[in-house]
PDB file of C-alpha atoms in Angstrom:
ATOM      1  CA  MET A   1       0.000   0.000   0.000  1.00 43.00           C
ATOM      2  CA  ARG A   2       1.305   3.424  -0.899  1.00 49.00           C
ATOM      3  CA  ILE A   3       1.727   5.762   2.051  1.00 48.00           C
ATOM      4  CA  HIS A   4       1.159   8.873  -0.021  1.00 52.00           C
ATOM      5  CA  LYS A   5      -1.554  10.088  -2.327  1.00 56.00           C
ATOM      6  CA  ARG A   6      -1.163  11.591  -5.762  1.00 70.00           C
ATOM      7  CA  VAL A   7      -0.638  15.327  -5.622  1.00 79.00           C
ATOM      8  CA  ASP A   8      -3.708  17.416  -6.304  1.00 82.00           C
ATOM      9  CA  LYS A   9      -3.442  19.033  -9.727  1.00 84.00           C
ATOM     10  CA  HIS A  10      -5.021  22.244  -8.509  1.00 88.00           C
ATOM     11  CA  LEU A  11      -2.493  22.513  -5.701  1.00 91.00           C
ATOM     12  CA  VAL A  12       0.347  22.290  -8.228  1.00 91.00           C
ATOM     13  CA  ALA A  13      -1.407  24.829 -10.472  1.00 90.00           C
ATOM     14  CA  LYS A  14      -1.682  27.241  -7.549  1.00 90.00           C
ATOM     15  CA  ALA A  15       1.980  26.664  -6.676  1.00 91.00           C
ATOM     16  CA  LYS A  16       2.856  27.465 -10.303  1.00 90.00           C
ATOM     17  CA  SER A  17       1.157  30.823  -9.899  1.00 89.00           C
ATOM     18  CA  ALA A  18       3.507  31.567  -6.948  1.00 89.00           C
ATOM     19  CA  ASP A  19       0.871  30.923  -4.303  1.00 91.00           C
ATOM     20  CA  LYS A  20       2.879  30.706  -1.064  1.00 92.00           C
ATOM     21  CA  ALA A  21       0.265  28.624   0.743  1.00 93.00           C
ATOM     22  CA  ALA A  22       0.255  26.025  -2.050  1.00 93.00           C
ATOM     23  CA  ILE A  23       4.057  25.913  -2.215  1.00 94.00           C
ATOM     24  CA  GLY A  24       4.181  25.545   1.561  1.00 95.00           C
ATOM     25  CA  LYS A  25       1.700  22.680   1.405  1.00 94.00           C
ATOM     26  CA  LEU A  26       3.758  20.883  -1.244  1.00 94.00           C
ATOM     27  CA  TYR A  27       6.838  21.368   0.925  1.00 95.00           C
ATOM     28  CA  ASP A  28       5.027  19.894   3.948  1.00 95.00           C
ATOM     29  CA  MET A  29       3.906  16.934   1.851  1.00 94.00           C
ATOM     30  CA  PHE A  30       7.349  16.086   0.510  1.00 95.00           C
ATOM     31  CA  VAL A  31      10.066  17.395   2.798  1.00 95.00           C
ATOM     32  CA  ASP A  32      10.206  14.228   4.888  1.00 95.00           C
ATOM     33  CA  ARG A  33      10.372  11.888   1.911  1.00 94.00           C
ATOM     34  CA  VAL A  34      12.916  13.996   0.080  1.00 95.00           C
ATOM     35  CA  TYR A  35      15.092  14.194   3.183  1.00 96.00           C
ATOM     36  CA  ARG A  36      14.928  10.428   3.786  1.00 95.00           C
ATOM     37  CA  PHE A  37      15.869   9.749   0.174  1.00 94.00           C
ATOM     38  CA  VAL A  38      18.747  12.239   0.270  1.00 95.00           C
ATOM     39  CA  PHE A  39      19.991  11.024   3.642  1.00 94.00           C
ATOM     40  CA  ALA A  40      20.093   7.436   2.396  1.00 93.00           C
ATOM     41  CA  ARG A  41      22.190   8.606  -0.561  1.00 93.00           C
ATOM     42  CA  VAL A  42      24.586  11.033   1.110  1.00 93.00           C
ATOM     43  CA  GLY A  43      24.865   9.413   4.548  1.00 90.00           C
ATOM     44  CA  SER A  44      25.229  12.604   6.578  1.00 91.00           C
ATOM     45  CA  LYS A  45      22.465  14.530   8.308  1.00 93.00           C
ATOM     46  CA  GLU A  46      24.062  17.934   7.663  1.00 94.00           C
ATOM     47  CA  ASP A  47      24.620  17.250   3.971  1.00 94.00           C
ATOM     48  CA  ALA A  48      21.139  15.775   3.662  1.00 95.00           C
ATOM     49  CA  GLU A  49      19.674  18.974   5.103  1.00 95.00           C
ATOM     50  CA  ASP A  50      21.701  21.135   2.708  1.00 95.00           C
ATOM     51  CA  VAL A  51      20.726  19.086  -0.335  1.00 96.00           C
ATOM     52  CA  THR A  52      17.059  18.939   0.731  1.00 96.00           C
ATOM     53  CA  GLU A  53      16.925  22.696   1.118  1.00 96.00           C
ATOM     54  CA  GLN A  54      18.584  23.222  -2.279  1.00 95.00           C
ATOM     55  CA  VAL A  55      16.023  20.881  -3.822  1.00 96.00           C
ATOM     56  CA  PHE A  56      13.118  22.982  -2.595  1.00 95.00           C
ATOM     57  CA  VAL A  57      14.796  26.216  -3.638  1.00 94.00           C
ATOM     58  CA  LYS A  58      15.060  24.706  -7.129  1.00 94.00           C
ATOM     59  CA  VAL A  59      11.417  23.665  -6.958  1.00 94.00           C
ATOM     60  CA  VAL A  60      10.411  27.270  -6.212  1.00 93.00           C
ATOM     61  CA  ALA A  61      12.613  28.574  -9.030  1.00 92.00           C
ATOM     62  CA  ASN A  62      11.382  26.098 -11.634  1.00 91.00           C
ATOM     63  CA  ILE A  63       7.807  25.227 -10.762  1.00 91.00           C
ATOM     64  CA  GLY A  64       6.527  27.937 -13.126  1.00 88.00           C
ATOM     65  CA  GLY A  65       7.831  25.881 -16.038  1.00 88.00           C
ATOM     66  CA  TYR A  66       6.445  22.560 -14.853  1.00 89.00           C
ATOM     67  CA  GLU A  67       3.881  21.042 -17.195  1.00 86.00           C
ATOM     68  CA  GLU A  68       2.158  17.853 -16.140  1.00 79.00           C
ATOM     69  CA  ARG A  69       1.394  16.192 -19.505  1.00 77.00           C
ATOM     70  CA  GLY A  70       1.833  12.639 -18.226  1.00 78.00           C
ATOM     71  CA  PHE A  71       4.721  13.617 -15.948  1.00 84.00           C
ATOM     72  CA  PRO A  72       3.487  13.533 -12.334  1.00 89.00           C
ATOM     73  CA  PHE A  73       4.681  16.229  -9.963  1.00 92.00           C
ATOM     74  CA  GLU A  74       6.303  13.626  -7.744  1.00 92.00           C
ATOM     75  CA  ALA A  75       8.416  12.311 -10.618  1.00 92.00           C
ATOM     76  CA  TRP A  76       9.406  15.877 -11.526  1.00 93.00           C
ATOM     77  CA  LEU A  77      10.386  16.574  -7.925  1.00 94.00           C
ATOM     78  CA  PHE A  78      12.443  13.415  -7.587  1.00 94.00           C
ATOM     79  CA  ARG A  79      14.242  14.183 -10.804  1.00 93.00           C
ATOM     80  CA  ILE A  80      15.340  17.447  -9.192  1.00 95.00           C
ATOM     81  CA  VAL A  81      16.384  15.478  -6.091  1.00 95.00           C
ATOM     82  CA  ARG A  82      18.417  13.127  -8.238  1.00 94.00           C
ATOM     83  CA  ASN A  83      20.146  15.981 -10.092  1.00 94.00           C
ATOM     84  CA  GLN A  84      20.885  17.739  -6.819  1.00 95.00           C
ATOM     85  CA  ILE A  85      22.517  14.600  -5.404  1.00 94.00           C
ATOM     86  CA  THR A  86      24.613  14.292  -8.567  1.00 93.00           C
ATOM     87  CA  ASP A  87      25.704  17.932  -8.098  1.00 93.00           C
ATOM     88  CA  TYR A  88      26.506  17.204  -4.458  1.00 94.00           C
ATOM     89  CA  TYR A  89      28.813  14.325  -5.380  1.00 92.00           C
ATOM     90  CA  ARG A  90      30.390  16.334  -8.186  1.00 91.00           C
ATOM     91  CA  GLN A  91      31.242  19.143  -5.759  1.00 89.00           C
ATOM     92  CA  LYS A  92      32.435  16.652  -3.179  1.00 85.00           C
ATOM     93  CA  ARG A  93      34.738  15.013  -5.699  1.00 82.00           C
ATOM     94  CA  ASN A  94      36.272  18.381  -6.459  1.00 78.00           C
ATOM     95  CA  ASN A  95      36.883  19.097  -2.785  1.00 71.00           C
ATOM     96  CA  HIS A  96      39.816  17.639  -0.911  1.00 54.00           C
ATOM     97  CA  VAL A  97      38.731  15.097   1.706  1.00 51.00           C
ATOM     98  CA  PRO A  98      41.023  15.060   4.758  1.00 47.00           C
ATOM     99  CA  LEU A  99      42.383  11.645   5.621  1.00 47.00           C
ATOM    100  CA  ASP A 100      40.971  11.623   9.148  1.00 45.00           C
ATOM    101  CA  VAL A 101      37.494  12.119   7.718  1.00 46.00           C
ATOM    102  CA  ALA A 102      38.018   9.688   4.882  1.00 46.00           C
ATOM    103  CA  ILE A 103      38.963   6.783   7.152  1.00 45.00           C
ATOM    104  CA  HIS A 104      35.648   7.012   9.015  1.00 47.00           C
ATOM    105  CA  VAL A 105      33.985   4.571   6.674  1.00 48.00           C
ATOM    106  CA  VAL A 106      31.021   2.791   8.191  1.00 49.00           C
ATOM    107  CA  ASP A 107      31.563  -0.920   8.497  1.00 50.00           C
ATOM    108  CA  PRO A 108      28.274  -2.636   7.720  1.00 49.00           C
ATOM    109  CA  SER A 109      29.162  -5.825   9.556  1.00 50.00           C
ATOM    110  CA  PRO A 110      27.714  -6.081  13.081  1.00 49.00           C
ATOM    111  CA  ARG A 111      29.898  -5.390  16.078  1.00 51.00           C
ATOM    112  CA  PRO A 112      30.644  -8.476  18.215  1.00 46.00           C
ATOM    113  CA  GLU A 113      28.162  -7.399  20.905  1.00 46.00           C
ATOM    114  CA  GLU A 114      25.481  -7.240  18.201  1.00 46.00           C
ATOM    115  CA  TRP A 115      26.109 -10.705  16.823  1.00 44.00           C
ATOM    116  CA  VAL A 116      23.545 -12.221  19.127  1.00 45.00           C
ATOM    117  CA  VAL A 117      20.825 -10.061  17.509  1.00 48.00           C
ATOM    118  CA  SER A 118      20.114 -11.692  14.176  1.00 55.00           C
ATOM    119  CA  ARG A 119      17.370  -9.281  13.050  1.00 67.00           C
ATOM    120  CA  LEU A 120      18.361  -7.075  10.147  1.00 77.00           C
ATOM    121  CA  GLN A 121      18.717  -3.392  11.082  1.00 83.00           C
ATOM    122  CA  TYR A 122      18.126  -0.436   8.777  1.00 86.00           C
ATOM    123  CA  GLU A 123      21.586   0.848   9.646  1.00 88.00           C
ATOM    124  CA  GLU A 124      23.032  -2.200   7.910  1.00 89.00           C
ATOM    125  CA  VAL A 125      21.023  -1.436   4.780  1.00 90.00           C
ATOM    126  CA  LEU A 126      22.069   2.220   4.901  1.00 90.00           C
ATOM    127  CA  ALA A 127      25.681   1.180   5.255  1.00 91.00           C
ATOM    128  CA  ALA A 128      25.417  -1.297   2.385  1.00 92.00           C
ATOM    129  CA  LEU A 129      23.695   1.124  -0.018  1.00 92.00           C
ATOM    130  CA  PRO A 130      26.796   3.207  -0.895  1.00 92.00           C
ATOM    131  CA  ARG A 131      28.543  -0.006  -1.941  1.00 92.00           C
ATOM    132  CA  LEU A 132      25.982  -0.437  -4.718  1.00 93.00           C
ATOM    133  CA  PRO A 133      26.099   1.376  -8.075  1.00 94.00           C
ATOM    134  CA  ASN A 134      24.150   4.662  -8.095  1.00 92.00           C
ATOM    135  CA  SER A 135      21.349   3.294 -10.246  1.00 92.00           C
ATOM    136  CA  TYR A 136      20.851   0.361  -7.848  1.00 94.00           C
ATOM    137  CA  GLN A 137      20.727   2.699  -4.847  1.00 94.00           C
ATOM    138  CA  GLU A 138      18.163   4.910  -6.553  1.00 94.00           C
ATOM    139  CA  ILE A 139      15.951   2.047  -7.585  1.00 94.00           C
ATOM    140  CA  ILE A 140      15.997   0.431  -4.126  1.00 93.00           C
ATOM    141  CA  LEU A 141      15.046   3.701  -2.471  1.00 93.00           C
ATOM    142  CA  LEU A 142      12.398   4.685  -5.000  1.00 94.00           C
ATOM    143  CA  LYS A 143      10.788   1.280  -5.386  1.00 93.00           C
ATOM    144  CA  PHE A 144      11.123  -0.386  -2.017  1.00 90.00           C
ATOM    145  CA  VAL A 145      11.474   2.449   0.464  1.00 90.00           C
ATOM    146  CA  HIS A 146       9.307   5.090  -1.218  1.00 90.00           C
ATOM    147  CA  GLU A 147       6.990   2.541  -2.870  1.00 89.00           C
ATOM    148  CA  MET A 148       6.818   4.333  -6.205  1.00 92.00           C
ATOM    149  CA  GLU A 149       5.299   2.719  -9.259  1.00 91.00           C
ATOM    150  CA  ASN A 150       7.506   1.523 -12.093  1.00 92.00           C
ATOM    151  CA  GLY A 151       6.000   4.116 -14.440  1.00 91.00           C
ATOM    152  CA  GLU A 152       6.984   6.941 -12.129  1.00 91.00           C
ATOM    153  CA  ILE A 153      10.456   5.497 -11.563  1.00 93.00           C
ATOM    154  CA  SER A 154      10.990   5.172 -15.300  1.00 93.00           C
ATOM    155  CA  LYS A 155      10.251   8.889 -15.661  1.00 91.00           C
ATOM    156  CA  ILE A 156      12.592   9.843 -12.832  1.00 92.00           C
ATOM    157  CA  LEU A 157      15.460   7.662 -14.026  1.00 92.00           C
ATOM    158  CA  GLU A 158      14.712   8.319 -17.714  1.00 91.00           C
ATOM    159  CA  LYS A 159      14.755   4.588 -18.453  1.00 92.00           C
ATOM    160  CA  PRO A 160      12.101   2.339 -20.051  1.00 94.00           C
ATOM    161  CA  VAL A 161       9.799   0.479 -17.637  1.00 93.00           C
ATOM    162  CA  ASP A 162      11.199  -2.914 -18.692  1.00 94.00           C
ATOM    163  CA  GLN A 163      14.694  -1.769 -17.838  1.00 94.00           C
ATOM    164  CA  VAL A 164      13.458  -0.464 -14.484  1.00 94.00           C
ATOM    165  CA  ARG A 165      12.008  -3.900 -13.716  1.00 94.00           C
ATOM    166  CA  VAL A 166      15.281  -5.644 -14.575  1.00 94.00           C
ATOM    167  CA  LEU A 167      17.248  -3.100 -12.571  1.00 94.00           C
ATOM    168  CA  GLN A 168      15.016  -3.693  -9.536  1.00 93.00           C
ATOM    169  CA  SER A 169      15.647  -7.385  -9.343  1.00 93.00           C
ATOM    170  CA  ARG A 170      19.374  -6.977  -9.947  1.00 94.00           C
ATOM    171  CA  ALA A 171      19.637  -4.257  -7.311  1.00 94.00           C
ATOM    172  CA  LEU A 172      17.743  -6.307  -4.755  1.00 92.00           C
ATOM    173  CA  ALA A 173      19.850  -9.403  -5.469  1.00 93.00           C
ATOM    174  CA  LYS A 174      23.059  -7.394  -5.077  1.00 93.00           C
ATOM    175  CA  LEU A 175      21.841  -5.839  -1.827  1.00 92.00           C
ATOM    176  CA  LYS A 176      20.965  -9.260  -0.427  1.00 91.00           C
ATOM    177  CA  LEU A 177      24.396 -10.481  -1.419  1.00 91.00           C
ATOM    178  CA  LEU A 178      26.036  -7.610   0.451  1.00 90.00           C
ATOM    179  CA  LEU A 179      23.855  -8.172   3.491  1.00 88.00           C
ATOM    180  CA  LYS A 180      24.458 -11.922   3.263  1.00 84.00           C
ATOM    181  CA  ILE A 181      20.759 -12.769   3.378  1.00 79.00           C
TER     182      ILE A 181
ATOM    183  CA  MET B   1      14.957 -13.137   5.594  1.00 48.00           C
ATOM    184  CA  LYS B   2      12.985 -11.576   2.754  1.00 58.00           C
ATOM    185  CA  ASN B   3      10.470 -10.372   5.314  1.00 67.00           C
ATOM    186  CA  ASP B   4      13.346  -8.920   7.295  1.00 81.00           C
ATOM    187  CA  LEU B   5      14.319  -6.748   4.339  1.00 86.00           C
ATOM    188  CA  LYS B   6      10.713  -5.695   3.809  1.00 87.00           C
ATOM    189  CA  ALA B   7      10.456  -4.736   7.451  1.00 88.00           C
ATOM    190  CA  VAL B   8      13.655  -2.725   7.200  1.00 88.00           C
ATOM    191  CA  PHE B   9      12.380  -0.856   4.136  1.00 90.00           C
ATOM    192  CA  ALA B  10       9.152  -0.092   5.992  1.00 89.00           C
ATOM    193  CA  GLU B  11      11.156   1.149   8.960  1.00 88.00           C
ATOM    194  CA  MET B  12      13.240   3.392   6.705  1.00 90.00           C
ATOM    195  CA  ARG B  13       9.996   4.874   5.443  1.00 88.00           C
ATOM    196  CA  ILE B  14       8.654   5.884   8.838  1.00 89.00           C
ATOM    197  CA  SER B  15      11.437   5.761  11.385  1.00 89.00           C
ATOM    198  CA  PRO B  16      11.673   9.066  13.290  1.00 89.00           C
ATOM    199  CA  LYS B  17      15.440   8.513  13.465  1.00 87.00           C
ATOM    200  CA  LEU B  18      15.630   9.071   9.706  1.00 90.00           C
ATOM    201  CA  SER B  19      13.354  12.085   9.577  1.00 92.00           C
ATOM    202  CA  PRO B  20      14.667  15.653   9.361  1.00 94.00           C
ATOM    203  CA  ARG B  21      15.032  17.793  12.476  1.00 95.00           C
ATOM    204  CA  PRO B  22      11.837  19.820  13.108  1.00 95.00           C
ATOM    205  CA  GLN B  23      13.912  22.975  13.447  1.00 95.00           C
ATOM    206  CA  PHE B  24      15.490  22.402  10.041  1.00 95.00           C
ATOM    207  CA  VAL B  25      12.078  21.709   8.484  1.00 95.00           C
ATOM    208  CA  ARG B  26      10.673  24.934   9.930  1.00 95.00           C
ATOM    209  CA  ASN B  27      13.616  27.151   9.011  1.00 95.00           C
ATOM    210  CA  ALA B  28      14.067  25.703   5.527  1.00 95.00           C
ATOM    211  CA  ARG B  29      10.348  26.282   4.897  1.00 95.00           C
ATOM    212  CA  ILE B  30      10.663  29.953   5.845  1.00 94.00           C
ATOM    213  CA  ARG B  31      13.782  30.416   3.708  1.00 93.00           C
ATOM    214  CA  MET B  32      12.137  28.657   0.770  1.00 93.00           C
ATOM    215  CA  LEU B  33       8.971  30.751   0.946  1.00 93.00           C
ATOM    216  CA  ASN B  34      11.087  33.899   1.067  1.00 91.00           C
ATOM    217  CA  GLN B  35      12.406  32.889  -2.358  1.00 87.00           C
ATOM    218  CA  VAL B  36       8.912  32.911  -3.844  1.00 87.00           C
ATOM    219  CA  SER B  37       8.856  35.888  -6.120  1.00 77.00           C
ATOM    220  CA  PRO B  38       5.550  37.721  -6.475  1.00 67.00           C
ATOM    221  CA  SER B  39       6.760  39.202  -9.792  1.00 57.00           C
ATOM    222  CA  ASN B  40       5.916  36.093 -11.794  1.00 54.00           C
ATOM    223  CA  LYS B  41       2.594  35.648 -10.045  1.00 54.00           C
ATOM    224  CA  ARG B  42      -0.190  34.758 -12.438  1.00 55.00           C
ATOM    225  CA  ALA B  43      -3.829  34.469 -11.499  1.00 52.00           C
ATOM    226  CA  TYR B  44      -4.820  30.877 -10.924  1.00 53.00           C
ATOM    227  CA  THR B  45      -7.718  29.785 -13.070  1.00 56.00           C
ATOM    228  CA  PRO B  46      -8.918  26.280 -12.414  1.00 57.00           C
ATOM    229  CA  THR B  47      -9.062  24.151 -15.525  1.00 59.00           C
ATOM    230  CA  LEU B  48     -11.518  21.396 -16.293  1.00 61.00           C
ATOM    231  CA  SER B  49     -10.450  17.817 -15.874  1.00 67.00           C
ATOM    232  CA  LEU B  50      -9.709  15.849 -19.064  1.00 72.00           C
ATOM    233  CA  GLY B  51     -13.007  13.919 -18.860  1.00 77.00           C
ATOM    234  CA  LEU B  52     -15.037  17.073 -18.429  1.00 79.00           C
ATOM    235  CA  SER B  53     -13.177  18.819 -21.260  1.00 82.00           C
ATOM    236  CA  LEU B  54     -13.857  15.896 -23.607  1.00 86.00           C
ATOM    237  CA  PHE B  55     -17.524  15.879 -22.613  1.00 88.00           C
ATOM    238  CA  ARG B  56     -17.766  19.611 -23.317  1.00 89.00           C
ATOM    239  CA  LEU B  57     -16.084  19.163 -26.696  1.00 91.00           C
ATOM    240  CA  ALA B  58     -18.418  16.294 -27.586  1.00 93.00           C
ATOM    241  CA  LEU B  59     -21.433  18.398 -26.598  1.00 94.00           C
ATOM    242  CA  VAL B  60     -20.268  21.299 -28.778  1.00 95.00           C
ATOM    243  CA  ILE B  61     -19.753  18.942 -31.745  1.00 95.00           C
ATOM    244  CA  ILE B  62     -23.184  17.337 -31.322  1.00 94.00           C
ATOM    245  CA  VAL B  63     -24.982  20.692 -31.057  1.00 95.00           C
ATOM    246  CA  SER B  64     -23.048  22.024 -34.085  1.00 94.00           C
ATOM    247  CA  LEU B  65     -23.978  18.957 -36.147  1.00 93.00           C
ATOM    248  CA  LEU B  66     -27.627  19.273 -35.156  1.00 92.00           C
ATOM    249  CA  LEU B  67     -27.683  22.950 -36.118  1.00 93.00           C
ATOM    250  CA  LEU B  68     -25.905  22.236 -39.393  1.00 92.00           C
ATOM    251  CA  GLY B  69     -28.353  19.432 -40.194  1.00 87.00           C
ATOM    252  CA  LYS B  70     -31.332  21.612 -39.396  1.00 86.00           C
ATOM    253  CA  GLY B  71     -29.912  24.411 -41.561  1.00 89.00           C
ATOM    254  CA  LEU B  72     -29.347  22.030 -44.456  1.00 87.00           C
ATOM    255  CA  ILE B  73     -32.888  20.691 -44.189  1.00 84.00           C
ATOM    256  CA  TYR B  74     -34.253  24.221 -44.110  1.00 87.00           C
ATOM    257  CA  THR B  75     -32.242  25.220 -47.187  1.00 87.00           C
ATOM    258  CA  ALA B  76     -33.211  22.004 -48.932  1.00 85.00           C
ATOM    259  CA  GLY B  77     -36.859  23.028 -48.520  1.00 84.00           C
ATOM    260  CA  PHE B  78     -36.321  25.650 -51.259  1.00 86.00           C
ATOM    261  CA  SER B  79     -34.521  23.361 -53.666  1.00 84.00           C
ATOM    262  CA  VAL B  80     -36.019  22.347 -56.997  1.00 84.00           C
ATOM    263  CA  PRO B  81     -35.771  18.960 -58.727  1.00 85.00           C
ATOM    264  CA  GLY B  82     -32.251  18.502 -60.065  1.00 84.00           C
ATOM    265  CA  GLY B  83     -30.737  20.644 -57.321  1.00 84.00           C
ATOM    266  CA  ALA B  84     -28.005  19.302 -55.067  1.00 85.00           C
ATOM    267  CA  LEU B  85     -30.188  19.375 -51.981  1.00 85.00           C
ATOM    268  CA  TYR B  86     -33.334  18.069 -53.605  1.00 86.00           C
ATOM    269  CA  PRO B  87     -32.786  14.440 -52.515  1.00 87.00           C
ATOM    270  CA  LEU B  88     -32.535  15.737 -48.940  1.00 83.00           C
ATOM    271  CA  LYS B  89     -35.826  17.559 -49.361  1.00 84.00           C
ATOM    272  CA  ARG B  90     -37.479  14.366 -50.627  1.00 84.00           C
ATOM    273  CA  MET B  91     -36.011  12.304 -47.843  1.00 83.00           C
ATOM    274  CA  ASN B  92     -37.067  14.817 -45.218  1.00 80.00           C
ATOM    275  CA  SER B  93     -40.634  14.997 -46.481  1.00 79.00           C
ATOM    276  CA  THR B  94     -40.862  11.204 -46.737  1.00 81.00           C
ATOM    277  CA  LEU B  95     -39.553  10.628 -43.227  1.00 77.00           C
ATOM    278  CA  PHE B  96     -40.867  13.563 -41.217  1.00 71.00           C
ATOM    279  CA  GLY B  97     -43.147  15.617 -43.452  1.00 65.00           C
ATOM    280  CA  THR B  98     -42.128  19.228 -43.801  1.00 54.00           C
ATOM    281  CA  ASP B  99     -42.636  22.180 -41.511  1.00 54.00           C
ATOM    282  CA  ASN B 100     -41.707  24.819 -44.029  1.00 56.00           C
ATOM    283  CA  THR B 101     -45.044  25.937 -45.467  1.00 57.00           C
ATOM    284  CA  ALA B 102     -43.600  27.688 -48.528  1.00 57.00           C
ATOM    285  CA  ALA B 103     -41.376  24.785 -49.326  1.00 55.00           C
ATOM    286  CA  SER B 104     -44.159  22.379 -48.477  1.00 56.00           C
ATOM    287  CA  GLY B 105     -46.440  24.052 -51.017  1.00 59.00           C
ATOM    288  CA  SER B 106     -43.883  24.004 -53.787  1.00 60.00           C
ATOM    289  CA  PHE B 107     -43.006  20.415 -52.967  1.00 57.00           C
ATOM    290  CA  GLN B 108     -46.624  19.379 -53.063  1.00 60.00           C
ATOM    291  CA  ILE B 109     -47.079  21.063 -56.441  1.00 62.00           C
ATOM    292  CA  SER B 110     -44.010  19.388 -57.827  1.00 63.00           C
ATOM    293  CA  ALA B 111     -44.874  16.044 -56.264  1.00 60.00           C
ATOM    294  CA  THR B 112     -48.492  15.982 -57.405  1.00 65.00           C
ATOM    295  CA  PRO B 113     -48.839  14.098 -60.683  1.00 65.00           C
ATOM    296  CA  ASN B 114     -49.817  16.412 -63.474  1.00 65.00           C
ATOM    297  CA  PRO B 115     -53.268  15.299 -64.644  1.00 62.00           C
ATOM    298  CA  THR B 116     -52.586  16.704 -68.102  1.00 65.00           C
ATOM    299  CA  SER B 117     -49.339  14.826 -68.556  1.00 57.00           C
ATOM    300  CA  GLY B 118     -50.838  11.363 -68.196  1.00 54.00           C
ATOM    301  CA  SER B 119     -51.295   9.224 -71.226  1.00 52.00           C
ATOM    302  CA  PRO B 120     -54.872   9.448 -72.555  1.00 52.00           C
ATOM    303  CA  ARG B 121     -56.927   6.353 -72.356  1.00 50.00           C
TER     304      ARG B 121
END
């Protein structure tokens, strides 16, 4: 079952006409989901906040040009999220990462005191995600965490639905392999 | 194990530990709304849904066709044998009679067999 409803067309139309109340409502509807998606991709709360805020600034700047025409608002928004994350990594690559920061890589394997607990924890999944290719990370988050439909995902990732389906099963298999389940 | 993964995905969806700080949400909202420029503000006019638009279009087409048909029938009422619309006039009078008195008269005259043109017995 999807936890979110489709965005009201009239709300988007009002937001397009720079209606602050409508833009605020869209923000309230999506800020949590956008943040969760970004956090799972960037792995730091501070960076996730920065990227999330930049996403919504871009939404405000570009919503005037948004035309639905078979492209749901949610897909449009998540395409912005995706581009913003790409920009984030591009900037990060250009910046020098100090060694003491770089060695703080999260080890996904459980600590000895946790070995007795066999239940899978979300921290393990979050730690395993960066070890997957970008497209696999995106598809796992969009499909399984955010429960989006394949049609929507295909629009966000700009890939045919068939390819999205194949990607899903490959991504899930790879994640299971990493988690040893 | 598969259920484990499903449960983890569900937890990632709702866990408060993975949600943004309320203070960040509040402040980012204010900063974002400050970026909304009133200069490109356009009046919002609600548009009809696709279904309603198609229904309206269909209604317009039907009414136009009815009016066109009625106009053709009216014009055909003045046509004479050999004219382009004469078959329509015949068909109309055969099916529905005619409500155009002038045309009806002329049609009746033309349709009535001429007693003088018959072959003499």
